[in-house]
Tab-separated table of C-alpha atoms in Angstrom:
chain	number	residue	atom	x	y	z
T	243	MET	CA	227.428	-63.559	68.223
T	244	SER	CA	230.408	-63.463	66.273
T	245	GLU	CA	229.180	-66.937	64.572
T	246	GLU	CA	225.925	-65.684	63.846
T	247	PHE	CA	227.333	-62.941	62.232
T	248	LYS	CA	229.716	-64.257	60.248
T	249	LYS	CA	226.237	-66.871	59.693
T	250	TYR	CA	223.530	-64.801	58.659
T	251	PRO	CA	222.539	-63.613	54.907
T	252	MET	CA	223.775	-60.006	54.437
T	253	MET	CA	220.029	-58.414	53.105
T	254	THR	CA	219.820	-54.309	51.121
T	255	ALA	CA	216.283	-52.166	51.657
T	256	LYS	CA	216.256	-53.124	48.347
T	257	SER	CA	216.248	-57.190	48.574
T	258	LEU	CA	213.271	-56.771	51.765
T	259	ARG	CA	210.097	-54.562	50.011
T	260	SER	CA	209.336	-58.311	48.914
T	261	ARG	CA	208.543	-59.944	51.919
T	262	ARG	CA	205.504	-59.065	54.049
T	263	GLU	CA	207.341	-59.616	57.323
T	264	ARG	CA	210.229	-57.654	59.325
T	265	PRO	CA	213.023	-60.116	58.768
T	266	ARG	CA	214.648	-62.087	60.974
T	267	ARG	CA	217.691	-63.774	60.463
T	268	VAL	CA	220.027	-61.587	58.862
T	269	LYS	CA	222.201	-58.432	58.832
T	270	MET	CA	222.071	-55.327	56.841
T	271	LEU	CA	223.596	-51.616	56.793
T	272	THR	CA	222.544	-49.455	59.030
T	273	ARG	CA	220.938	-46.925	56.240
T	274	ASP	CA	218.454	-49.798	55.219
T	275	PHE	CA	217.650	-51.535	58.277
T	276	ILE	CA	216.217	-47.713	58.353
T	277	GLU	CA	215.014	-47.511	55.216
T	278	GLY	CA	212.431	-50.551	56.102
T	279	LEU	CA	211.710	-48.492	58.589
T	280	ARG	CA	208.266	-46.478	57.942
T	281	ASN	CA	206.045	-49.628	57.589
T	282	PRO	CA	204.508	-50.262	61.293
T	283	PRO	CA	204.854	-47.299	63.827
T	284	TYR	CA	208.390	-47.573	65.425
T	285	TYR	CA	208.947	-44.585	68.722
T	286	LEU	CA	207.956	-41.069	67.170
T	287	THR	CA	208.674	-37.852	69.724
T	288	GLN	CA	207.693	-34.291	68.580
T	289	CYS	CA	211.184	-34.065	67.153
T	290	SER	CA	210.333	-34.479	63.951
T	291	LYS	CA	212.035	-37.247	61.394
T	292	LEU	CA	215.023	-39.262	61.029
T	293	MET	CA	216.904	-42.133	59.689
T	294	VAL	CA	220.132	-44.302	59.315
T	295	TRP	CA	221.409	-45.773	55.991
T	296	GLY	CA	220.503	-49.967	57.555
T	297	ALA	CA	216.832	-47.994	58.888
T	298	ILE	CA	215.385	-47.339	55.340
T	299	ASP	CA	213.463	-51.033	55.594
T	300	SER	CA	212.012	-48.908	58.997
T	301	LEU	CA	211.257	-46.326	57.022
T	302	TYR	CA	209.717	-46.703	53.392
T	303	ASN	CA	209.084	-51.054	53.287
T	304	PRO	CA	206.294	-51.345	51.240
T	305	HIS	CA	204.114	-53.709	53.276
T	306	TYR	CA	205.396	-52.607	57.353
T	307	GLY	CA	207.373	-49.810	56.313
T	308	TYR	CA	206.541	-46.550	58.777
T	309	PHE	CA	205.677	-44.450	55.559
T	310	SER	CA	204.191	-47.129	54.267
T	311	THR	CA	201.315	-48.647	56.401
T	312	GLN	CA	201.265	-45.809	60.188
T	313	ALA	CA	201.636	-41.938	58.574
T	314	THR	CA	199.147	-39.656	58.561
T	315	ILE	CA	199.643	-36.219	56.901
T	316	PHE	CA	197.924	-33.830	59.469
T	317	SER	CA	194.975	-31.447	57.403
T	318	PRO	CA	194.145	-28.962	59.462
T	319	GLY	CA	191.407	-27.584	57.094
T	320	GLU	CA	190.543	-23.686	55.892
T	321	PRO	CA	193.559	-21.806	55.785
T	322	PHE	CA	194.375	-19.610	59.373
T	323	ASN	CA	193.267	-16.403	59.013
T	324	PHE	CA	197.023	-14.961	60.482
T	325	ASN	CA	195.699	-11.225	60.983
T	326	ASP	CA	193.056	-11.975	63.081
T	327	LEU	CA	195.085	-14.043	65.442
T	328	SER	CA	195.406	-11.574	67.701
T	329	ASP	CA	199.465	-14.007	68.462
T	330	GLU	CA	201.911	-16.281	67.821
T	331	PRO	CA	200.173	-17.801	71.025
T	332	ALA	CA	197.004	-17.780	69.886
T	333	PHE	CA	197.529	-18.939	66.489
T	334	HIS	CA	199.792	-22.473	68.826
T	335	ARG	CA	195.485	-22.222	70.359
T	336	ALA	CA	194.037	-22.578	67.345
T	337	LEU	CA	196.181	-24.905	66.080
T	338	GLY	CA	195.882	-27.312	68.941
T	339	ASP	CA	192.551	-28.001	68.940
T	340	ARG	CA	192.340	-27.865	64.720
T	341	TYR	CA	194.255	-31.020	65.729
T	342	THR	CA	192.488	-32.076	68.187
T	343	THR	CA	189.765	-31.915	66.124
T	344	PHE	CA	191.413	-33.854	63.026
T	345	GLU	CA	192.199	-36.955	65.885
T	346	ASP	CA	187.933	-36.846	67.395
T	347	ASN	CA	187.023	-37.333	63.447
T	348	LEU	CA	189.732	-39.976	62.515
T	349	ASP	CA	188.776	-42.341	65.957
T	350	ALA	CA	185.435	-41.786	65.399
T	351	ILE	CA	186.100	-43.909	61.836
T	352	ALA	CA	188.112	-46.405	63.173
T	353	TYR	CA	189.665	-45.403	66.797
T	354	ASP	CA	193.753	-46.071	66.522
T	355	PRO	CA	196.378	-45.125	70.038
T	356	THR	CA	199.600	-45.111	67.916
T	357	ARG	CA	198.601	-43.097	64.814
T	358	GLN	CA	201.237	-41.372	63.553
T	359	LEU	CA	200.680	-37.744	62.575
T	360	TRP	CA	202.543	-35.205	60.831
T	361	HIS	CA	202.522	-31.878	59.479
T	362	THR	CA	204.129	-29.972	56.955
T	363	PRO	CA	205.277	-26.363	56.471
T	364	THR	CA	203.050	-25.698	53.233
T	365	SER	CA	199.922	-27.195	55.243
T	366	LEU	CA	200.355	-24.762	58.034
T	367	PHE	CA	200.811	-22.404	56.597
T	368	ARG	CA	198.756	-22.382	53.220
T	369	PRO	CA	198.754	-21.021	50.492
T	370	TYR	CA	201.301	-18.100	51.438
T	371	TYR	CA	204.385	-21.354	51.900
T	372	GLY	CA	202.738	-22.745	48.304
T	373	GLU	CA	203.138	-19.068	47.105
T	374	ALA	CA	206.449	-18.174	48.329
T	375	VAL	CA	208.236	-20.979	46.508
T	376	ALA	CA	205.890	-20.440	43.076
T	377	ARG	CA	206.920	-16.830	43.213
T	378	TYR	CA	210.737	-17.677	43.390
T	379	LEU	CA	210.064	-20.586	40.947
T	380	VAL	CA	208.505	-17.927	38.545
T	381	THR	CA	211.447	-15.611	38.927
T	382	ASN	CA	213.597	-17.095	38.093
T	383	TYR	CA	212.598	-19.060	35.889
T	384	LYS	CA	211.576	-16.171	33.860
T	385	LEU	CA	215.324	-15.095	34.412
T	386	THR	CA	216.535	-17.628	33.163
T	387	GLN	CA	215.079	-20.528	30.886
T	388	TYR	CA	211.811	-18.028	29.228
T	389	PRO	CA	211.254	-17.899	26.663
T	390	TYR	CA	213.362	-20.911	25.297
T	391	HIS	CA	211.961	-23.622	27.865
T	392	ASP	CA	208.745	-25.044	29.685
T	393	LEU	CA	208.036	-24.440	31.957
T	394	ILE	CA	209.750	-27.978	34.553
T	395	ILE	CA	208.990	-28.928	37.950
T	396	TYR	CA	209.604	-31.874	39.510
T	397	GLU	CA	208.562	-32.459	43.688
T	398	MET	CA	209.647	-35.136	45.469
T	399	GLY	CA	208.056	-36.828	48.160
T	400	ALA	CA	204.943	-34.067	48.122
T	401	GLY	CA	202.624	-35.876	50.424
T	402	ASN	CA	199.643	-34.949	50.070
T	403	GLY	CA	199.946	-32.676	47.251
T	404	GLU	CA	198.564	-29.837	48.564
T	405	LEU	CA	202.665	-27.254	47.486
T	406	MET	CA	201.850	-28.827	44.056
T	407	GLN	CA	198.137	-27.439	43.967
T	408	ASN	CA	199.545	-24.220	45.737
T	409	VAL	CA	202.143	-23.122	42.748
T	410	LEU	CA	199.414	-24.442	40.318
T	411	ASP	CA	196.786	-21.988	41.381
T	412	TYR	CA	199.281	-18.711	41.800
T	413	ILE	CA	201.087	-19.506	38.126
T	414	GLN	CA	197.358	-20.102	36.767
T	415	VAL	CA	196.110	-16.791	38.521
T	416	TYR	CA	198.732	-14.107	38.597
T	417	HIS	CA	200.760	-15.786	34.855
T	418	PRO	CA	198.213	-16.980	33.017
T	419	ASP	CA	200.867	-17.077	30.156
T	420	ILE	CA	203.782	-18.957	31.994
T	421	TYR	CA	201.139	-21.502	33.420
T	422	GLU	CA	200.406	-22.520	29.717
T	423	ARG	CA	204.883	-24.076	29.513
T	424	THR	CA	204.664	-25.522	33.378
T	425	ARG	CA	204.641	-28.609	33.227
T	426	TYR	CA	204.488	-30.310	36.675
T	427	LYS	CA	205.840	-34.085	37.864
T	428	VAL	CA	205.876	-35.731	40.991
T	429	ILE	CA	207.715	-38.790	42.412
T	430	GLU	CA	206.886	-40.279	45.297
T	431	ILE	CA	207.487	-43.489	46.965
T	432	SER	CA	204.358	-44.116	48.297
T	433	SER	CA	201.692	-45.391	46.846
T	434	SER	CA	198.980	-44.146	49.451
T	435	LEU	CA	200.345	-40.571	48.357
T	436	ALA	CA	200.942	-41.321	45.361
T	437	GLU	CA	197.000	-42.041	44.496
T	438	LEU	CA	196.243	-39.018	47.150
T	439	GLN	CA	198.496	-37.097	44.666
T	440	ARG	CA	196.718	-38.293	41.532
T	441	LYS	CA	192.899	-37.119	43.047
T	442	ALA	CA	194.551	-33.226	43.815
T	443	SER	CA	196.366	-33.249	40.248
T	444	GLN	CA	192.363	-33.754	38.498
T	445	ASN	CA	191.887	-29.983	39.192
T	446	TYR	CA	194.458	-29.680	36.225
T	447	PRO	CA	194.070	-31.357	33.201
T	448	GLY	CA	197.258	-32.533	30.644
T	449	LYS	CA	199.717	-30.089	34.013
T	450	VAL	CA	201.070	-32.727	36.170
T	451	GLU	CA	202.248	-36.353	36.305
T	452	ILE	CA	202.580	-38.324	39.110
T	453	VAL	CA	205.031	-41.272	38.943
T	454	ASN	CA	205.174	-43.841	41.934
T	455	GLN	CA	208.210	-44.779	42.537
T	456	SER	CA	211.609	-44.278	44.339
T	457	ILE	CA	213.848	-41.349	42.551
T	458	PHE	CA	217.012	-43.396	43.153
T	459	SER	CA	215.748	-45.997	41.136
T	460	TRP	CA	215.278	-43.488	38.708
T	461	SER	CA	216.357	-44.370	34.650
T	462	SER	CA	215.556	-41.506	32.466
T	463	TYR	CA	217.217	-38.815	31.426
T	464	THR	CA	215.671	-35.151	31.416
T	465	PRO	CA	218.338	-32.472	29.334
T	466	GLN	CA	216.005	-30.110	29.400
T	467	PRO	CA	216.049	-26.920	32.288
T	468	CYS	CA	213.588	-28.163	35.376
T	469	PHE	CA	212.977	-27.017	38.659
T	470	PHE	CA	213.682	-30.229	41.420
T	471	LEU	CA	211.546	-29.502	44.317
T	472	ALA	CA	212.811	-31.183	47.953
T	473	LEU	CA	211.161	-29.655	50.642
T	474	GLU	CA	211.629	-31.385	53.759
T	475	VAL	CA	212.663	-34.914	52.228
T	476	PHE	CA	216.414	-35.240	53.613
T	477	ASP	CA	215.976	-35.227	56.922
T	478	ASN	CA	214.036	-39.006	56.083
T	479	PHE	CA	217.092	-39.537	53.734
T	480	PRO	CA	218.532	-43.291	55.144
T	481	HIS	CA	222.320	-42.431	56.735
T	482	ASP	CA	225.321	-44.260	57.179
T	483	SER	CA	226.819	-44.868	60.716
T	484	VAL	CA	230.136	-44.808	61.314
T	485	ARG	CA	232.486	-44.508	64.321
T	486	TYR	CA	236.222	-43.917	64.201
T	487	HIS	CA	239.500	-45.598	66.006
T	488	PRO	CA	240.848	-43.704	68.421
T	489	ASN	CA	244.040	-44.183	66.607
T	490	SER	CA	244.480	-44.159	63.528
T	491	ASN	CA	240.562	-42.054	63.116
T	492	ALA	CA	240.281	-45.191	60.611
T	493	PRO	CA	236.449	-44.997	59.864
T	494	LEU	CA	234.351	-48.466	60.138
T	495	GLN	CA	230.964	-48.711	58.938
T	496	GLY	CA	227.406	-49.541	60.976
T	497	HIS	CA	225.596	-52.636	60.874
T	498	VAL	CA	222.463	-53.850	62.886
T	499	LEU	CA	221.968	-57.956	62.976
T	500	ILE	CA	218.597	-59.209	63.756
T	501	ASP	CA	218.342	-62.188	65.889
T	502	SER	CA	216.232	-65.551	65.747
T	503	SER	CA	214.069	-64.261	68.284
T	504	GLY	CA	214.412	-60.034	66.606
T	505	ASP	CA	216.293	-59.068	69.058
T	506	PHE	CA	218.611	-56.160	67.187
T	507	TYR	CA	222.428	-55.441	67.996
T	508	GLU	CA	225.298	-53.314	66.410
T	509	PHE	CA	228.270	-54.222	65.312
T	510	TYR	CA	231.535	-51.881	63.191
T	511	LEU	CA	233.034	-53.535	60.093
T	512	PRO	CA	236.535	-51.913	58.755
T	513	ASN	CA	236.027	-52.863	54.705
T	514	LEU	CA	233.412	-50.093	53.945
T	515	ASP	CA	230.895	-50.137	51.129
T	516	PRO	CA	231.681	-47.921	48.173
T	517	LEU	CA	228.611	-45.081	48.647
T	518	ALA	CA	230.227	-44.762	52.717
T	519	SER	CA	233.006	-44.719	51.372
T	520	SER	CA	232.738	-42.109	48.170
T	521	TYR	CA	230.523	-39.724	50.857
T	522	LEU	CA	234.124	-39.574	53.071
T	523	GLN	CA	236.141	-39.081	50.492
T	524	THR	CA	234.488	-36.387	48.820
T	525	ARG	CA	234.127	-34.328	51.708
T	526	ALA	CA	237.750	-34.184	52.958
T	527	GLN	CA	238.018	-32.944	50.191
T	528	VAL	CA	235.947	-29.736	49.497
T	529	CYS	CA	234.937	-29.438	52.986
T	530	SER	CA	237.447	-27.447	55.911
T	531	HIS	CA	238.079	-29.842	57.740
T	532	GLY	CA	237.146	-28.106	60.713
T	533	SER	CA	233.520	-28.831	59.907
T	534	TYR	CA	233.816	-33.060	59.546
T	535	SER	CA	235.858	-32.753	62.589
T	536	SER	CA	233.694	-33.206	65.506
T	537	THR	CA	234.619	-37.584	66.496
T	538	LEU	CA	237.568	-37.336	65.568
T	539	ILE	CA	240.898	-37.397	67.836
T	540	PRO	CA	243.831	-35.187	67.389
T	541	PRO	CA	246.906	-37.037	68.245
T	542	LEU	CA	248.019	-34.757	71.022
T	543	ARG	CA	244.322	-35.699	72.333
T	544	LYS	CA	245.084	-38.705	71.930
T	545	ARG	CA	248.246	-39.518	73.434
T	546	ILE	CA	246.647	-37.914	77.037
T	547	ALA	CA	243.575	-39.803	76.454
T	548	GLN	CA	245.566	-43.300	76.368
T	549	LEU	CA	247.656	-42.397	79.212
T	550	LEU	CA	244.931	-40.968	81.753
T	551	THR	CA	241.648	-43.241	80.358
T	552	PRO	CA	243.751	-46.208	79.269
T	553	PHE	CA	239.958	-49.015	79.671
T	554	ALA	CA	238.390	-46.196	77.507
T	555	PRO	CA	236.403	-47.426	74.759
T	556	ASN	CA	237.447	-48.333	71.319
T	557	LEU	CA	235.185	-46.448	69.289
T	558	THR	CA	233.877	-42.664	69.046
T	559	GLU	CA	230.847	-42.292	68.931
T	560	ALA	CA	228.961	-42.826	66.126
T	561	GLU	CA	228.760	-39.507	63.263
T	562	TYR	CA	225.721	-40.352	61.155
T	563	ILE	CA	226.797	-39.146	57.317
T	564	PRO	CA	223.830	-39.097	54.603
T	565	THR	CA	225.129	-41.293	52.177
T	566	LYS	CA	221.460	-40.925	50.247
T	567	LEU	CA	221.850	-37.692	50.130
T	568	LEU	CA	225.093	-38.887	47.985
T	569	GLN	CA	223.304	-41.182	46.064
T	570	PHE	CA	220.496	-38.972	45.203
T	571	PHE	CA	222.905	-35.512	43.600
T	572	ASN	CA	224.478	-38.001	41.746
T	573	ILE	CA	221.310	-38.778	40.331
T	574	LEU	CA	220.438	-35.180	39.557
T	575	ALA	CA	224.034	-34.787	37.641
T	576	ASP	CA	223.723	-37.804	35.406
T	577	TYR	CA	219.677	-37.640	35.116
T	578	PHE	CA	218.926	-33.587	35.450
T	579	PRO	CA	221.854	-31.545	34.154
T	580	ALA	CA	220.260	-28.859	33.862
T	581	HIS	CA	218.231	-28.768	36.512
T	582	LYS	CA	218.346	-26.237	39.270
T	583	LEU	CA	217.212	-27.146	43.148
T	584	LEU	CA	215.050	-25.799	45.797
T	585	ALA	CA	215.942	-28.089	48.956
T	586	ALA	CA	214.772	-26.729	52.327
T	587	ASP	CA	214.951	-28.536	56.118
T	588	PHE	CA	216.706	-29.085	59.267
T	589	HIS	CA	219.825	-27.952	60.275
T	590	SER	CA	219.464	-29.286	63.314
T	591	LEU	CA	216.701	-31.226	66.214
T	592	PRO	CA	215.632	-31.441	69.433
T	593	ASP	CA	216.323	-34.524	71.875
T	594	THR	CA	218.838	-36.418	69.520
T	595	ILE	CA	219.728	-39.893	70.209
T	596	ALA	CA	223.847	-39.930	71.059
T	597	GLY	CA	226.249	-39.096	68.150
T	598	THR	CA	227.426	-36.598	65.367
T	599	ASN	CA	225.148	-35.989	62.868
T	600	ALA	CA	222.728	-37.964	65.426
T	601	PRO	CA	218.550	-38.427	64.457
T	602	VAL	CA	215.164	-38.400	66.013
T	603	VAL	CA	214.311	-41.248	66.204
T	604	GLN	CA	210.057	-41.167	68.227
T	605	THR	CA	206.426	-42.700	67.844
T	606	ARG	CA	203.148	-41.548	69.226
T	607	TYR	CA	201.045	-43.749	71.914
T	608	GLU	CA	197.700	-41.960	72.416
T	609	ARG	CA	199.196	-38.664	71.012
T	610	LYS	CA	201.402	-38.040	73.142
T	611	THR	CA	205.290	-38.491	71.278
T	612	ILE	CA	207.925	-39.993	72.694
T	613	CYS	CA	211.617	-40.693	71.190
T	614	VAL	CA	214.158	-43.328	72.224
T	615	SER	CA	217.677	-43.509	72.290
T	616	THR	CA	218.327	-45.868	69.678
T	617	PRO	CA	217.744	-46.058	66.330
T	618	PHE	CA	216.789	-50.061	65.898
T	619	VAL	CA	213.345	-50.081	66.686
T	620	GLN	CA	210.605	-52.662	65.806
T	621	GLN	CA	209.959	-51.613	62.008
T	622	GLY	CA	207.261	-49.595	60.840
T	623	PHE	CA	205.974	-47.900	63.883
T	624	PHE	CA	208.584	-45.169	64.177
T	625	ASP	CA	210.430	-42.247	62.376
T	626	ILE	CA	213.485	-41.250	61.305
T	627	LEU	CA	214.712	-37.841	61.413
T	628	PHE	CA	218.371	-36.409	60.426
T	629	PRO	CA	219.254	-33.259	60.607
T	630	THR	CA	221.252	-32.064	57.589
T	631	PRO	CA	225.106	-30.623	57.990
T	632	PHE	CA	223.974	-27.614	54.756
T	633	ASP	CA	227.691	-26.274	55.043
T	634	GLN	CA	228.929	-29.947	54.040
T	635	VAL	CA	225.703	-30.918	51.563
T	636	SER	CA	226.676	-27.282	49.625
T	637	ALA	CA	230.064	-28.134	48.882
T	638	ILE	CA	229.494	-31.811	47.853
T	639	TYR	CA	226.371	-30.617	45.741
T	640	SER	CA	228.412	-28.310	44.212
T	641	ALA	CA	231.608	-30.664	43.827
T	642	VAL	CA	229.073	-33.322	42.969
T	643	THR	CA	227.062	-31.144	39.843
T	644	GLY	CA	229.893	-28.808	39.152
T	645	LYS	CA	226.732	-25.758	40.298
T	646	LEU	CA	226.991	-23.181	42.605
T	647	THR	CA	224.739	-23.277	45.960
T	648	ARG	CA	223.681	-20.118	48.176
T	649	VAL	CA	222.013	-21.432	51.898
T	650	LEU	CA	219.951	-18.739	53.398
T	651	SER	CA	217.813	-19.561	56.602
T	652	HIS	CA	213.910	-20.503	56.423
T	653	GLU	CA	213.647	-16.679	57.833
T	654	GLU	CA	215.836	-15.389	55.444
T	655	TYR	CA	214.563	-17.059	52.319
T	656	LEU	CA	210.663	-16.623	52.924
T	657	SER	CA	211.365	-12.871	54.122
T	658	ARG	CA	212.326	-12.549	50.534
T	659	TRP	CA	210.015	-14.606	48.651
T	660	ALA	CA	206.929	-14.650	50.681
T	661	TYR	CA	204.149	-11.797	51.430
T	662	VAL	CA	204.936	-11.765	54.896
T	663	GLU	CA	201.612	-9.603	55.738
T	664	ASP	CA	199.518	-12.262	54.808
T	665	THR	CA	200.966	-14.357	58.235
T	666	GLN	CA	201.868	-11.236	60.414
T	667	THR	CA	199.476	-11.443	63.828
T	668	ARG	CA	198.604	-8.388	64.437
T	669	ASN	CA	201.061	-7.975	67.325
T	670	GLY	CA	203.166	-7.862	64.893
T	671	GLU	CA	204.445	-11.355	65.199
T	672	ASN	CA	205.274	-14.131	62.474
T	673	PRO	CA	204.159	-17.824	62.786
T	674	LEU	CA	205.616	-18.365	59.055
T	675	LEU	CA	209.180	-17.051	60.182
T	676	SER	CA	209.306	-17.273	63.738
T	677	TRP	CA	208.518	-20.545	62.803
T	678	TYR	CA	211.196	-23.377	61.825
T	679	ARG	CA	214.471	-21.685	62.727
T	680	ASN	CA	216.268	-24.895	63.660
T	681	ALA	CA	215.282	-25.158	59.244
T	682	SER	CA	217.334	-23.809	56.289
T	683	VAL	CA	216.850	-24.129	52.321
T	684	LEU	CA	219.502	-24.096	50.053
T	685	THR	CA	219.114	-23.234	46.329
T	686	THR	CA	221.111	-23.411	42.919
T	687	ILE	CA	222.755	-19.810	41.920
């Protein structure tokens, strides 16, 4: 296999985008493989999303990637009347009933046992979640930009456009003077979702622009102040896998080889590419050692381990580092210098594969979620979701952009900006606050 590794060409997610079939006889970084996973189903579960840098081809390839060919966004229909529900379990039951009806209607058109279905807090708590985001935007716009600048909003990965509609509806009704100065721009990599967003934007003539491209190919300079929304996006950014030498703690970067039969083989090499190297160097400079040292072995422990376990593995377990997120921060700094970021995502996930900051890899079969233990799965049939280490990410964001941040729990953020009485059940429970307890919100101060 080492000879095949030398012989097979090195590919990237970009070089694979034109391919209509899954590649064979190639090798690539783990993050590039993950990017391509978003084609046909891969593996999914009740975990939510997941990825690794090399797996990007699996997620985003336009011909066989998960997001391009498999993912369907659940729409619950009419908003839930939380005030009429007895308690949170009643909301669970009502949501389950709507899921069943939604899939029954899809199956009546075309039965699909491998349908990949997912939802967002925007859709579950419509319009209240989107209105909370709108209040945050309007308040901060008035404090820092009004009346000298227009309200410019960028949203990355807008799904079916529900957040865009909720935000614009709120501003139009409650702040018509600001609505006249509002421009909403969506950056969407998926052509099918971009088309849904265009249809949703027809009710807002002259207000919405849909840009169907990846943020990572962005080249347009925006000097004006703007808000940049990234809600449940970081978890699907490709990650690199890194393992460390137990004696020197030197990092090795993960690669995957796909042989002539389509089987996957993982390799780690000591030569890091510039993006992985930059992430590790930046983290070492701006983060406290304790926030990321779980995979590194202290010197004393090394010596004891060598004496007691001479045949132990020659590398540490894998660590998954958000290298693509660093690239995104660089794009914000270079092309959106006056931006304010609003990002929300999972800081922890259940049922992850082995490793530090490891993802959930999952698929769905006959309406059941199935988790697997490796990111190297058939491209397009699996969702890959990574937790976001907000302590590291906020420090790295500040180092790259020169901006200060605030990180709140999902509940803290919504308690400040939502009208929580709208989502309270009769017994006082509040699903808007209790759901997504494993999520955090990062904002630019």
